[in-house]
């Protein structure tokens, strides 16, 4: 293993958790700067109801303003067929749907049962993508731990995953530690089990938070199980408005620093990323959870080596 | 494996890194409250020159004020035979000496070579403990990463460790990630190597920081290698004045939360500990790195279970 993928989610998962509306041109600039660090896949926003999440009300303008982004897979979150149609009309072909593995969390999040969400997802897929040309990612919220239930039952989660996988070949499933309270052995064991059960019919990724300080340990557990794609948010922006107590996403720069120390390629320029992470941090009204950003810059850039000065 | 030991170091490693002098009676109260959480070994302070670290100038009064502490191993840091004699005269029989594995760091820390420090340690041992009745712990600073050198050479560190082990049977060696920049695979690989080379002739412990967000991952790597004793500081107090950029110790409550989630006993009452950690955090002029303290209390205390209310 010499290369992993990091999926940047700050423009979506970060900005939708900041109360104020970030102007369209600032979003575009932010996405462009993130792309310039070498990031090759990015969640750029959500085609959701402007009433529900006003921060994302300018998605069409953002996509139009960005124009073609060679080498970048631009991913958008969509909650339903309406959002998916808007995204596709804008020219987006990489979509992420979120379905919670916990009934209680799904109900709190979208006010319907998990089965109803899966059925709706199936109908949406048939409607928007009859020729199966889109890339579809499902964020499996509360895969490991739910704010209302506690630790999730692994067999029940696997059963739910089977229903989703049955709807589409070659789908990507993102094992999401929504609360940031997944215990690393659980993450490793469950990821290993997923890869054994579903194997290569599914693409795998891990989305974590650092709420309990387990963020990097969970990434390493998923890596050890065979996962090769990891979500990060510049500066550790983000959170989950429907998962009280959850802190921001694992910082992209913490992931890039970790992998660089391990000799694993990410294709991302850490020095450039730290500069963009400064911008990301400045957008947040509260301190973010980035470690690399809090460390002396020269120390981070020295990697495991001696300081040059 | 069903039990690990957590060594509380906040009264020593935490308080000596806070600029202001904490009054003697507050130190005593803090130590008593920590003990009441179930902690069975604690570094209570340093018998160092009051000129070098004025925060620790009242060690004799602290020990006298504490009186007998049944069930608690009270450990004191000593830099030399003078400090050791003072500690022993106070009634302390558990001593920790710190020797850096890096020449540059040892020179910066105590202004002499590593070999000179080891020779001095040997002379001190012969002088203060001819009958070998004391418990001796050596904090191996910069075992993995040095602020001046970068990643440490494993063979060189092992060679240095051999010289120390040769001076005393049954010694405890604390593998210390002084900068908090040790990479988890390095910690796991090196700890495994240490246990294989020295085996049961040495007692092992791990001391980490969360500077890069690797703190918990490093603890798990050491645990996986066979280490069963871990340093923590309530609220994540601490740091290293001679390791620029290093943040506080791994928070004791983060360790207790981790192990409780893993089903591993620590003998420490998390609810009580969180209350003492609040006190510890209030002593620090800057925010500390504790995760468990920042999480909603009910969530932490629910462990992996559902919230009761």
Coordinates of C-alpha atoms in Angstrom, one line a residue:
Chain A
X1 CA 0.0 0.0 0.0
X2 CA 1.6 3.2 -1.1
X3 CA -1.4 5.5 -1.9
X4 CA -4.7 6.4 -0.3
X5 CA -7.3 8.9 -1.4
X6 CA -8.5 11.8 0.7
X7 CA -11.9 13.2 0.0
X8 CA -12.2 16.8 1.0
X9 CA -15.7 17.6 2.5
X10 CA -15.2 21.0 4.0
X11 CA -17.1 22.9 1.3
X12 CA -20.1 20.7 2.0
X13 CA -19.9 19.3 5.5
X14 CA -18.0 22.3 6.8
X15 CA -19.8 25.2 5.4
X16 CA -23.3 23.9 6.1
X17 CA -22.4 23.8 9.7
X18 CA -21.3 27.4 9.9
X19 CA -24.3 29.6 10.7
X20 CA -23.5 32.5 8.4
X21 CA -23.8 32.3 4.6
X22 CA -20.4 32.2 2.9
X23 CA -20.7 34.4 -0.2
X24 CA -20.7 32.4 -3.5
X25 CA -17.4 33.9 -4.8
X26 CA -15.7 32.9 -1.5
X27 CA -17.0 29.4 -1.8
X28 CA -15.7 29.2 -5.4
X29 CA -12.3 30.6 -4.3
X30 CA -12.2 28.1 -1.4
X31 CA -12.9 25.1 -3.6
X32 CA -10.3 26.3 -6.2
X33 CA -7.7 26.7 -3.5
X34 CA -8.4 23.2 -2.1
X35 CA -8.2 21.8 -5.6
X36 CA -4.8 23.4 -6.1
X37 CA -3.4 21.5 -3.1
X38 CA -3.8 18.3 -5.2
X39 CA -7.2 17.1 -3.9
X40 CA -8.8 14.9 -6.5
X41 CA -12.3 14.4 -5.1
X42 CA -14.3 17.0 -3.2
X43 CA -17.8 17.3 -1.8
X44 CA -18.5 20.8 -2.9
X45 CA -22.0 21.3 -1.4
X46 CA -25.5 20.1 -0.9
X47 CA -28.5 20.5 -3.2
X48 CA -31.0 20.7 -0.4
X49 CA -33.9 22.9 0.4
X50 CA -32.7 26.5 0.9
X51 CA -35.2 26.7 3.8
X52 CA -33.5 23.7 5.6
X53 CA -29.9 24.8 4.9
X54 CA -29.8 28.4 3.6
X55 CA -26.0 28.2 3.6
X56 CA -26.3 26.0 0.5
X57 CA -28.9 28.0 -1.4
X58 CA -26.4 29.1 -4.1
X59 CA -25.3 25.6 -5.3
X60 CA -26.2 26.3 -9.0
X61 CA -24.2 29.5 -8.9
X62 CA -21.2 27.7 -7.3
X63 CA -21.1 25.0 -9.9
X64 CA -21.5 27.4 -12.7
X65 CA -18.9 29.7 -11.3
X66 CA -16.4 26.9 -10.9
X67 CA -16.7 25.8 -14.5
X68 CA -14.8 22.8 -15.6
X69 CA -12.3 21.5 -12.9
X70 CA -10.0 19.0 -14.8
X71 CA -8.8 16.2 -12.5
X72 CA -11.3 16.9 -9.8
X73 CA -14.4 14.7 -9.1
X74 CA -16.9 17.2 -7.8
X75 CA -19.4 15.5 -5.5
X76 CA -22.7 17.0 -4.3
X77 CA -24.9 15.8 -1.5
X78 CA -28.5 15.3 -2.4
X79 CA -31.3 14.3 -0.1
X80 CA -33.9 13.2 -2.7
X81 CA -34.8 13.1 -6.4
X82 CA -35.5 16.9 -6.5
X83 CA -32.0 17.6 -5.2
X84 CA -30.5 15.0 -7.4
X85 CA -32.2 16.5 -10.5
X86 CA -30.9 19.9 -9.6
X87 CA -27.4 18.6 -9.2
X88 CA -27.5 16.6 -12.5
X89 CA -28.9 19.7 -14.3
X90 CA -25.9 21.6 -13.0
X91 CA -23.6 19.1 -14.5
X92 CA -22.7 17.1 -11.4
X93 CA -22.3 13.3 -11.9
X94 CA -21.0 12.3 -8.5
X95 CA -23.7 12.2 -5.9
X96 CA -23.8 11.4 -2.2
X97 CA -26.9 10.3 -0.4
X98 CA -26.9 10.0 3.4
X99 CA -28.8 7.2 5.1
X100 CA -28.5 6.6 8.8
X101 CA -28.0 3.1 10.0
X102 CA -29.9 4.0 13.2
X103 CA -33.7 4.3 13.1
X104 CA -33.7 6.9 15.8
X105 CA -31.0 9.0 14.1
X106 CA -32.6 8.7 10.7
X107 CA -36.0 9.7 12.2
X108 CA -34.4 12.7 13.9
X109 CA -32.5 13.6 10.7
X110 CA -35.1 13.1 8.0
X111 CA -38.2 12.1 9.8
X112 CA -38.7 8.7 8.3
X113 CA -37.7 5.1 8.8
X114 CA -34.4 3.7 7.4
X115 CA -36.4 1.4 5.1
X116 CA -38.4 4.4 3.8
X117 CA -35.1 6.2 3.1
X118 CA -33.7 3.2 1.3
X119 CA -36.9 2.8 -0.8
X120 CA -36.9 6.4 -1.6
X121 CA -33.2 6.1 -2.6
X122 CA -34.1 3.2 -4.9
X123 CA -36.9 5.1 -6.6
X124 CA -34.6 8.2 -7.0
X125 CA -31.9 6.1 -8.6
X126 CA -34.3 4.5 -11.1
X127 CA -35.7 8.0 -11.9
X128 CA -32.5 10.0 -12.3
X129 CA -30.0 7.4 -13.5
X130 CA -31.7 4.6 -15.5
X131 CA -28.5 4.1 -17.5
X132 CA -26.3 3.9 -14.4
X133 CA -23.8 6.5 -15.5
X134 CA -23.7 8.4 -12.2
X135 CA -21.2 7.7 -9.4
X136 CA -23.2 7.1 -6.3
X137 CA -21.8 7.3 -2.8
X138 CA -23.9 6.5 0.3
X139 CA -22.9 8.1 3.6
X140 CA -23.8 5.4 6.1
X141 CA -24.4 7.8 9.1
X142 CA -24.1 6.3 12.6
X143 CA -22.5 3.1 11.3
X144 CA -20.8 2.5 14.6
X145 CA -22.4 4.7 17.2
X146 CA -25.6 6.7 17.4
X147 CA -26.3 9.6 19.8
X148 CA -29.6 8.1 20.7
X149 CA -28.9 4.3 20.7
X150 CA -25.2 4.1 21.7
X151 CA -23.1 1.4 20.0
X152 CA -24.8 0.0 16.9
X153 CA -25.5 -3.7 16.5
X154 CA -23.1 -4.9 13.8
X155 CA -25.5 -7.6 12.3
X156 CA -28.3 -5.1 12.0
X157 CA -26.1 -2.6 10.3
X158 CA -24.9 -5.3 7.9
X159 CA -28.5 -6.2 7.1
X160 CA -29.3 -2.6 6.3
X161 CA -26.3 -2.3 4.2
X162 CA -27.4 -5.4 2.2
X163 CA -30.6 -3.7 1.3
X164 CA -28.7 -0.7 -0.1
X165 CA -26.1 -2.7 -2.0
X166 CA -28.9 -4.7 -3.6
X167 CA -30.1 -1.5 -5.3
X168 CA -26.9 -0.8 -7.2
X169 CA -23.7 -2.5 -8.3
X170 CA -20.4 -0.6 -7.9
X171 CA -21.8 1.7 -5.3
X172 CA -19.5 3.4 -2.8
X173 CA -20.3 3.0 0.9
X174 CA -18.9 5.5 3.4
X175 CA -18.6 4.0 6.9
X176 CA -19.4 7.2 8.9
X177 CA -18.6 7.7 12.5
X178 CA -21.1 10.5 12.8
X179 CA -20.7 11.2 16.5
X180 CA -16.9 10.7 16.6
X181 CA -17.5 8.2 19.4
X182 CA -16.8 5.0 17.5
X183 CA -14.3 2.8 19.4
X184 CA -11.3 1.9 17.2
X185 CA -11.4 -1.8 17.6
X186 CA -15.1 -1.7 16.6
X187 CA -14.2 0.3 13.5
X188 CA -11.4 -2.1 12.5
X189 CA -13.5 -5.2 13.2
X190 CA -16.6 -3.9 11.4
X191 CA -14.7 -2.6 8.4
X192 CA -12.9 -5.9 8.0
X193 CA -16.3 -7.7 8.2
X194 CA -17.7 -5.4 5.5
X195 CA -14.9 -6.0 3.1
X196 CA -15.2 -9.7 3.6
X197 CA -19.0 -9.7 3.2
X198 CA -19.3 -7.4 0.2
X199 CA -15.7 -7.4 -1.2
X200 CA -15.1 -5.6 -4.4
X201 CA -18.7 -5.2 -5.4
X202 CA -18.6 -2.1 -3.2
X203 CA -16.1 0.8 -2.9
X204 CA -15.2 1.7 0.6
X205 CA -14.4 4.9 2.4
X206 CA -14.3 6.1 6.1
X207 CA -15.7 9.3 7.4
X208 CA -14.7 10.2 11.0
X209 CA -14.8 12.9 13.6
X210 CA -12.4 13.5 16.5
X211 CA -14.9 14.0 19.3
X212 CA -13.4 11.5 21.7
X213 CA -9.8 11.9 20.4
X214 CA -10.2 8.6 18.5
X215 CA -10.2 10.1 15.0
X216 CA -6.7 9.1 13.9
X217 CA -6.9 5.8 15.7
X218 CA -10.1 5.0 13.8
X219 CA -8.6 6.0 10.5
X220 CA -5.7 3.6 11.2
X221 CA -8.1 0.9 12.1
X222 CA -10.0 1.3 8.9
X223 CA -6.8 1.4 6.9
X224 CA -5.6 -1.8 8.5
X225 CA -8.9 -3.4 7.5
X226 CA -8.3 -2.4 3.9
X227 CA -10.1 0.9 3.5
X228 CA -8.2 3.2 1.1
X229 CA -10.3 6.4 1.0
X230 CA -10.8 8.8 3.9
X231 CA -12.9 11.9 4.3
X232 CA -11.3 15.0 5.8
X233 CA -12.3 18.6 6.1
X234 CA -9.8 21.4 5.9
X235 CA -9.1 22.8 9.4
X236 CA -11.5 20.2 10.8
X237 CA -14.6 22.1 9.9
X238 CA -17.9 20.5 10.3
X239 CA -20.0 18.6 12.7
X240 CA -23.5 17.2 12.6
X241 CA -26.4 19.4 13.6
X242 CA -28.4 16.3 14.3
X243 CA -25.7 14.6 16.4
X244 CA -25.5 16.7 19.5
X245 CA -22.0 16.8 21.0
X246 CA -20.2 15.7 17.8
X247 CA -17.3 17.9 16.9
X248 CA -15.8 18.7 13.5
X249 CA -14.6 16.3 10.9
X250 CA -11.0 14.9 11.1
X251 CA -8.9 17.7 9.6
X252 CA -7.6 17.0 6.1
X253 CA -4.2 18.3 7.1
X254 CA -4.0 15.9 10.0
X255 CA -4.7 13.0 7.6
X256 CA -2.1 14.3 5.1
X257 CA 0.4 14.7 7.9
X258 CA -0.3 11.2 9.2
X259 CA 0.0 9.5 5.9
X260 CA 3.1 11.5 5.0
X261 CA 4.7 10.3 8.2
X262 CA 3.7 6.7 7.3
X263 CA 5.2 7.0 3.8
X264 CA 1.8 6.8 2.1
X265 CA 1.0 9.0 -0.8
X266 CA -2.0 11.3 -0.8
X267 CA -1.1 13.4 -3.8
X268 CA -1.8 16.5 -1.6
X269 CA 0.7 19.3 -1.0
X270 CA 0.8 19.8 2.8
X271 CA 2.3 23.3 2.7
X272 CA -0.4 24.5 0.3
X273 CA -3.1 22.7 2.3
X274 CA -2.1 24.3 5.6
X275 CA -2.5 27.7 3.9
X276 CA -6.0 26.9 2.7
X277 CA -6.8 25.4 6.1
X278 CA -6.0 28.8 7.7
X279 CA -8.7 30.2 5.5
X280 CA -11.1 27.4 6.5
X281 CA -10.4 28.0 10.2
X282 CA -11.1 31.7 9.7
X283 CA -14.6 30.9 8.5
X284 CA -15.4 29.1 11.7
X285 CA -16.7 31.2 14.6
X286 CA -15.2 28.7 17.1
X287 CA -11.8 27.1 17.3
X288 CA -11.5 24.1 15.1
X289 CA -10.0 20.7 16.0
X290 CA -7.1 20.7 13.6
X291 CA -3.8 19.5 15.1
X292 CA -1.5 20.2 12.2
X293 CA -2.7 23.8 12.1
X294 CA -2.0 24.3 15.8
X295 CA 1.5 22.9 15.5
X296 CA 4.5 25.1 14.6
X297 CA 4.4 25.2 10.8
X298 CA 8.1 24.4 10.3
X299 CA 7.7 21.4 12.6
X300 CA 4.8 20.0 10.5
X301 CA 6.5 20.6 7.2
X302 CA 9.7 18.9 8.5
X303 CA 7.6 15.7 8.7
X304 CA 9.6 13.2 10.6
X305 CA 12.8 14.9 9.7
X306 CA 15.0 17.4 11.6
X307 CA 14.1 21.1 11.4
X308 CA 16.1 22.7 8.7
X309 CA 16.8 25.9 10.8
Chain B
X1 CA -6.2 -8.6 28.9
X2 CA -8.8 -7.1 31.2
X3 CA -6.8 -4.5 33.2
X4 CA -4.3 -1.7 32.6
X5 CA -2.7 0.8 34.9
X6 CA -3.0 4.5 34.4
X7 CA -0.3 6.6 36.1
X8 CA -1.6 10.1 36.9
X9 CA 1.1 12.7 36.2
X10 CA -0.8 16.0 36.4
X11 CA 0.5 17.1 39.8
X12 CA 4.0 16.8 38.5
X13 CA 4.0 17.2 34.7
X14 CA 0.9 19.4 34.7
X15 CA 1.6 21.8 37.5
X16 CA 5.2 22.4 36.6
X17 CA 4.1 23.6 33.2
X18 CA 1.7 26.2 34.7
X19 CA 3.5 29.5 35.2
X20 CA 1.9 30.4 38.5
X21 CA 2.6 28.7 41.8
X22 CA -0.3 26.5 42.9
X23 CA -0.6 26.9 46.7
X24 CA 0.5 23.9 48.8
X25 CA -2.9 23.2 50.2
X26 CA -4.4 23.3 46.7
X27 CA -1.8 20.8 45.5
X28 CA -2.6 18.5 48.4
X29 CA -6.4 18.8 47.8
X30 CA -5.8 18.1 44.1
X31 CA -3.8 14.9 44.8
X32 CA -6.3 13.7 47.3
X33 CA -9.2 14.2 44.9
X34 CA -7.3 12.4 42.1
X35 CA -6.5 9.5 44.5
X36 CA -10.3 9.3 45.4
X37 CA -11.1 8.5 41.7
X38 CA -9.3 5.2 42.1
X39 CA -5.9 6.1 40.8
X40 CA -3.2 3.9 42.3
X41 CA 0.0 5.5 41.1
X42 CA 0.7 9.2 40.8
X43 CA 3.6 11.5 40.1
X44 CA 3.0 14.0 42.8
X45 CA 5.8 16.5 42.0
X46 CA 9.5 17.1 41.3
X47 CA 12.3 17.5 43.8
X48 CA 14.1 19.9 41.6
X49 CA 15.9 23.2 42.2
X50 CA 13.4 25.8 43.3
X51 CA 15.3 28.2 41.0
X52 CA 14.7 26.0 38.0
X53 CA 11.1 25.2 38.7
X54 CA 9.7 27.4 41.5
X55 CA 6.3 25.8 41.0
X56 CA 7.7 22.7 42.8
X57 CA 9.5 24.5 45.7
X58 CA 7.1 23.2 48.3
X59 CA 7.6 19.4 47.7
X60 CA 8.5 18.6 51.3
X61 CA 5.4 20.4 52.6
X62 CA 3.2 18.7 50.0
X63 CA 4.5 15.2 51.0
X64 CA 4.1 16.0 54.7
X65 CA 0.7 17.5 54.3
X66 CA -0.5 14.4 52.3
X67 CA 0.5 12.1 55.1
X68 CA 0.1 8.4 54.5
X69 CA -1.9 7.6 51.3
X70 CA -2.9 3.9 51.6
X71 CA -3.2 2.2 48.3
X72 CA -1.4 4.9 46.4
X73 CA 2.2 4.7 45.0
X74 CA 3.4 8.3 45.3
X75 CA 6.1 8.9 42.7
X76 CA 8.4 11.9 42.6
X77 CA 10.6 13.1 39.8
X78 CA 14.3 13.7 40.8
X79 CA 17.0 15.1 38.6
X80 CA 20.0 14.1 40.6
X81 CA 21.2 12.6 43.9
X82 CA 20.4 15.8 45.8
X83 CA 16.8 15.7 44.6
X84 CA 16.7 11.9 45.3
X85 CA 18.0 12.4 48.8
X86 CA 15.4 15.1 49.5
X87 CA 12.6 12.8 48.1
X88 CA 13.8 9.9 50.2
X89 CA 14.1 12.0 53.3
X90 CA 10.5 13.0 52.8
X91 CA 9.5 9.4 52.8
X92 CA 9.1 8.8 49.0
X93 CA 10.3 5.4 47.7
X94 CA 9.1 5.7 44.1
X95 CA 11.4 7.8 42.0
X96 CA 11.4 8.8 38.4
X97 CA 14.5 10.0 36.6
X98 CA 14.3 11.5 33.1
X99 CA 17.0 10.8 30.5
X100 CA 16.5 11.8 26.9
X101 CA 17.3 9.4 24.1
X102 CA 18.4 12.3 22.0
X103 CA 21.8 13.9 22.5
X104 CA 20.5 17.2 21.3
X105 CA 17.4 17.1 23.5
X106 CA 19.3 15.9 26.6
X107 CA 21.8 18.7 26.0
X108 CA 19.0 21.3 25.7
X109 CA 17.2 19.9 28.7
X110 CA 20.1 19.2 31.2
X111 CA 23.2 20.5 29.4
X112 CA 25.1 17.3 29.3
X113 CA 25.5 14.2 27.1
X114 CA 23.2 11.2 27.3
X115 CA 26.2 9.1 28.5
X116 CA 27.0 11.7 31.2
X117 CA 23.3 11.5 32.4
X118 CA 23.4 7.7 32.5
X119 CA 26.7 7.7 34.4
X120 CA 25.3 10.2 36.9
X121 CA 22.1 8.1 37.3
X122 CA 24.3 5.1 38.0
X123 CA 26.3 7.0 40.7
X124 CA 23.1 8.3 42.2
X125 CA 21.6 4.9 42.4
X126 CA 24.6 3.5 44.1
X127 CA 24.6 6.3 46.6
X128 CA 20.9 6.5 47.5
X129 CA 19.8 2.9 47.1
X130 CA 22.7 0.5 47.9
X131 CA 20.1 -2.1 49.0
X132 CA 17.9 -1.6 46.0
X133 CA 14.7 -1.1 47.9
X134 CA 13.4 1.9 45.9
X135 CA 11.2 1.6 42.8
X136 CA 12.9 3.3 40.0
X137 CA 11.3 4.5 36.8
X138 CA 13.2 6.1 34.0
X139 CA 11.3 8.4 31.7
X140 CA 12.9 7.9 28.3
X141 CA 12.3 11.3 26.8
X142 CA 12.2 11.6 23.0
X143 CA 12.2 7.8 22.5
X144 CA 10.5 8.2 19.1
X145 CA 10.8 11.8 18.0
X146 CA 13.0 14.7 19.0
X147 CA 12.2 18.3 18.3
X148 CA 15.8 18.8 17.1
X149 CA 16.6 15.5 15.4
X150 CA 13.2 14.3 14.0
X151 CA 12.5 10.6 14.0
X152 CA 14.9 8.7 16.3
X153 CA 17.0 5.9 15.2
X154 CA 15.6 2.7 16.8
X155 CA 18.9 0.9 17.0
X156 CA 20.6 3.8 18.7
X157 CA 17.8 4.2 21.2
X158 CA 17.9 0.5 22.0
X159 CA 21.7 0.8 22.6
X160 CA 21.1 3.7 25.0
X161 CA 18.4 1.7 26.8
X162 CA 20.8 -1.3 27.2
X163 CA 23.2 1.0 29.1
X164 CA 20.4 2.0 31.5
X165 CA 19.0 -1.4 32.0
X166 CA 22.5 -2.7 32.8
X167 CA 22.6 -0.4 35.9
X168 CA 19.6 -2.0 37.6
X169 CA 17.4 -5.1 37.5
X170 CA 13.6 -4.7 37.6
X171 CA 13.7 -1.1 36.5
X172 CA 10.7 0.5 34.8
X173 CA 11.2 2.2 31.5
X174 CA 8.7 4.7 30.2
X175 CA 8.7 5.0 26.5
X176 CA 7.9 8.7 26.2
X177 CA 6.6 10.5 23.1
X178 CA 7.8 13.9 24.4
X179 CA 6.8 15.9 21.4
X180 CA 3.6 14.1 20.7
X181 CA 4.8 13.6 17.2
X182 CA 5.5 9.9 17.3
X183 CA 3.9 8.0 14.4
X184 CA 1.7 5.1 15.6
X185 CA 3.3 2.4 13.6
X186 CA 6.7 3.5 14.9
X187 CA 5.4 3.3 18.5
X188 CA 3.9 -0.2 18.0
X189 CA 7.0 -1.5 16.2
X190 CA 9.5 -0.1 18.7
X191 CA 7.5 -1.2 21.8
X192 CA 7.2 -4.7 20.4
X193 CA 11.0 -4.7 19.8
X194 CA 11.7 -3.5 23.3
X195 CA 9.5 -6.1 24.9
X196 CA 11.2 -8.8 22.8
X197 CA 14.7 -7.6 23.6
X198 CA 14.4 -6.9 27.3
X199 CA 11.3 -8.9 28.2
X200 CA 10.3 -9.2 31.8
X201 CA 13.6 -7.9 33.2
X202 CA 12.0 -4.4 32.6
X203 CA 8.6 -3.0 33.5
X204 CA 7.1 -1.0 30.6
X205 CA 4.9 2.0 30.4
X206 CA 4.0 4.6 27.7
X207 CA 3.8 8.4 28.1
X208 CA 2.2 10.3 25.2
X209 CA 1.0 13.7 24.1
X210 CA -1.7 14.5 21.6
X211 CA 0.1 17.2 19.6
X212 CA -0.5 15.7 16.2
X213 CA -3.8 14.0 17.2
X214 CA -1.9 10.7 17.4
X215 CA -2.2 10.3 21.2
X216 CA -4.9 7.6 21.4
X217 CA -3.6 5.8 18.3
X218 CA -0.2 5.6 20.0
X219 CA -1.6 4.3 23.2
X220 CA -3.4 1.6 21.2
X221 CA -0.2 0.8 19.3
X222 CA 1.7 0.4 22.6
X223 CA -1.2 -1.7 24.1
X224 CA -1.2 -3.9 21.1
X225 CA 2.6 -4.4 21.6
X226 CA 2.1 -5.5 25.2
X227 CA 2.5 -2.4 27.2
X228 CA 0.0 -2.3 30.1
X229 CA 0.8 1.0 31.9
X230 CA 0.0 4.4 30.5
X231 CA 0.6 8.0 31.8
X232 CA -2.2 10.4 31.7
X233 CA -2.7 13.9 33.1
X234 CA -6.1 15.1 34.3
X235 CA -7.6 17.5 31.8
X236 CA -4.6 16.9 29.5
X237 CA -2.4 19.3 31.5
X238 CA 1.3 19.5 30.8
X239 CA 3.6 19.8 28.0
X240 CA 7.4 20.1 27.8
X241 CA 9.1 23.5 28.2
X242 CA 12.1 22.0 26.4
X243 CA 10.1 20.5 23.5
X244 CA 8.7 23.6 21.7
X245 CA 5.4 23.0 20.1
X246 CA 4.4 20.0 22.2
X247 CA 1.0 20.2 23.7
X248 CA -0.3 18.7 26.9
X249 CA -0.3 15.1 28.0
X250 CA -3.0 12.7 26.9
X251 CA -5.9 13.4 29.2
X252 CA -6.4 10.8 31.9
X253 CA -10.2 10.9 31.3
X254 CA -9.6 10.3 27.6
X255 CA -7.7 7.1 28.5
X256 CA -10.3 6.0 31.1
X257 CA -13.0 6.6 28.5
X258 CA -11.1 4.7 25.8
X259 CA -10.4 1.7 28.0
X260 CA -14.0 1.6 29.4
X261 CA -15.3 1.5 25.8
X262 CA -12.9 -1.4 25.2
X263 CA -14.0 -3.3 28.2
X264 CA -10.6 -2.9 29.9
X265 CA -10.5 -2.1 33.6
X266 CA -8.6 0.8 34.9
X267 CA -10.0 0.9 38.5
X268 CA -10.8 4.6 38.0
X269 CA -14.3 6.1 38.4
X270 CA -14.8 8.2 35.3
X271 CA -17.6 10.4 36.8
X272 CA -15.4 11.4 39.7
X273 CA -12.4 11.8 37.5
X274 CA -14.3 14.2 35.2
X275 CA -15.0 16.4 38.2
X276 CA -11.4 16.5 39.2
X277 CA -10.4 17.2 35.6
X278 CA -12.6 20.3 35.7
X279 CA -10.5 21.5 38.6
X280 CA -7.3 20.7 36.7
X281 CA -8.6 22.5 33.6
X282 CA -9.4 25.6 35.8
X283 CA -5.7 25.7 36.8
X284 CA -4.6 26.1 33.2
X285 CA -4.5 29.6 31.7
X286 CA -5.1 28.1 28.2
X287 CA -7.7 25.5 27.0
X288 CA -6.5 22.0 27.5
X289 CA -6.7 19.2 25.1
X290 CA -9.1 16.9 26.9
X291 CA -11.7 15.4 24.7
X292 CA -13.9 13.7 27.4
X293 CA -14.1 17.0 29.3
X294 CA -15.3 18.8 26.1
X295 CA -18.0 16.2 25.4
X296 CA -21.5 16.4 26.9
X297 CA -21.1 14.8 30.4
X298 CA -24.1 12.5 30.0
X299 CA -22.7 11.2 26.7
X300 CA -19.4 10.3 28.2
X301 CA -20.9 8.6 31.2
X302 CA -23.2 6.6 28.9
X303 CA -20.1 5.0 27.6
X304 CA -21.1 3.0 24.5
X305 CA -24.7 2.8 25.8
X306 CA -27.8 4.8 25.1
X307 CA -28.5 8.0 26.9
X308 CA -30.6 7.2 29.9
X309 CA -32.6 10.4 29.5

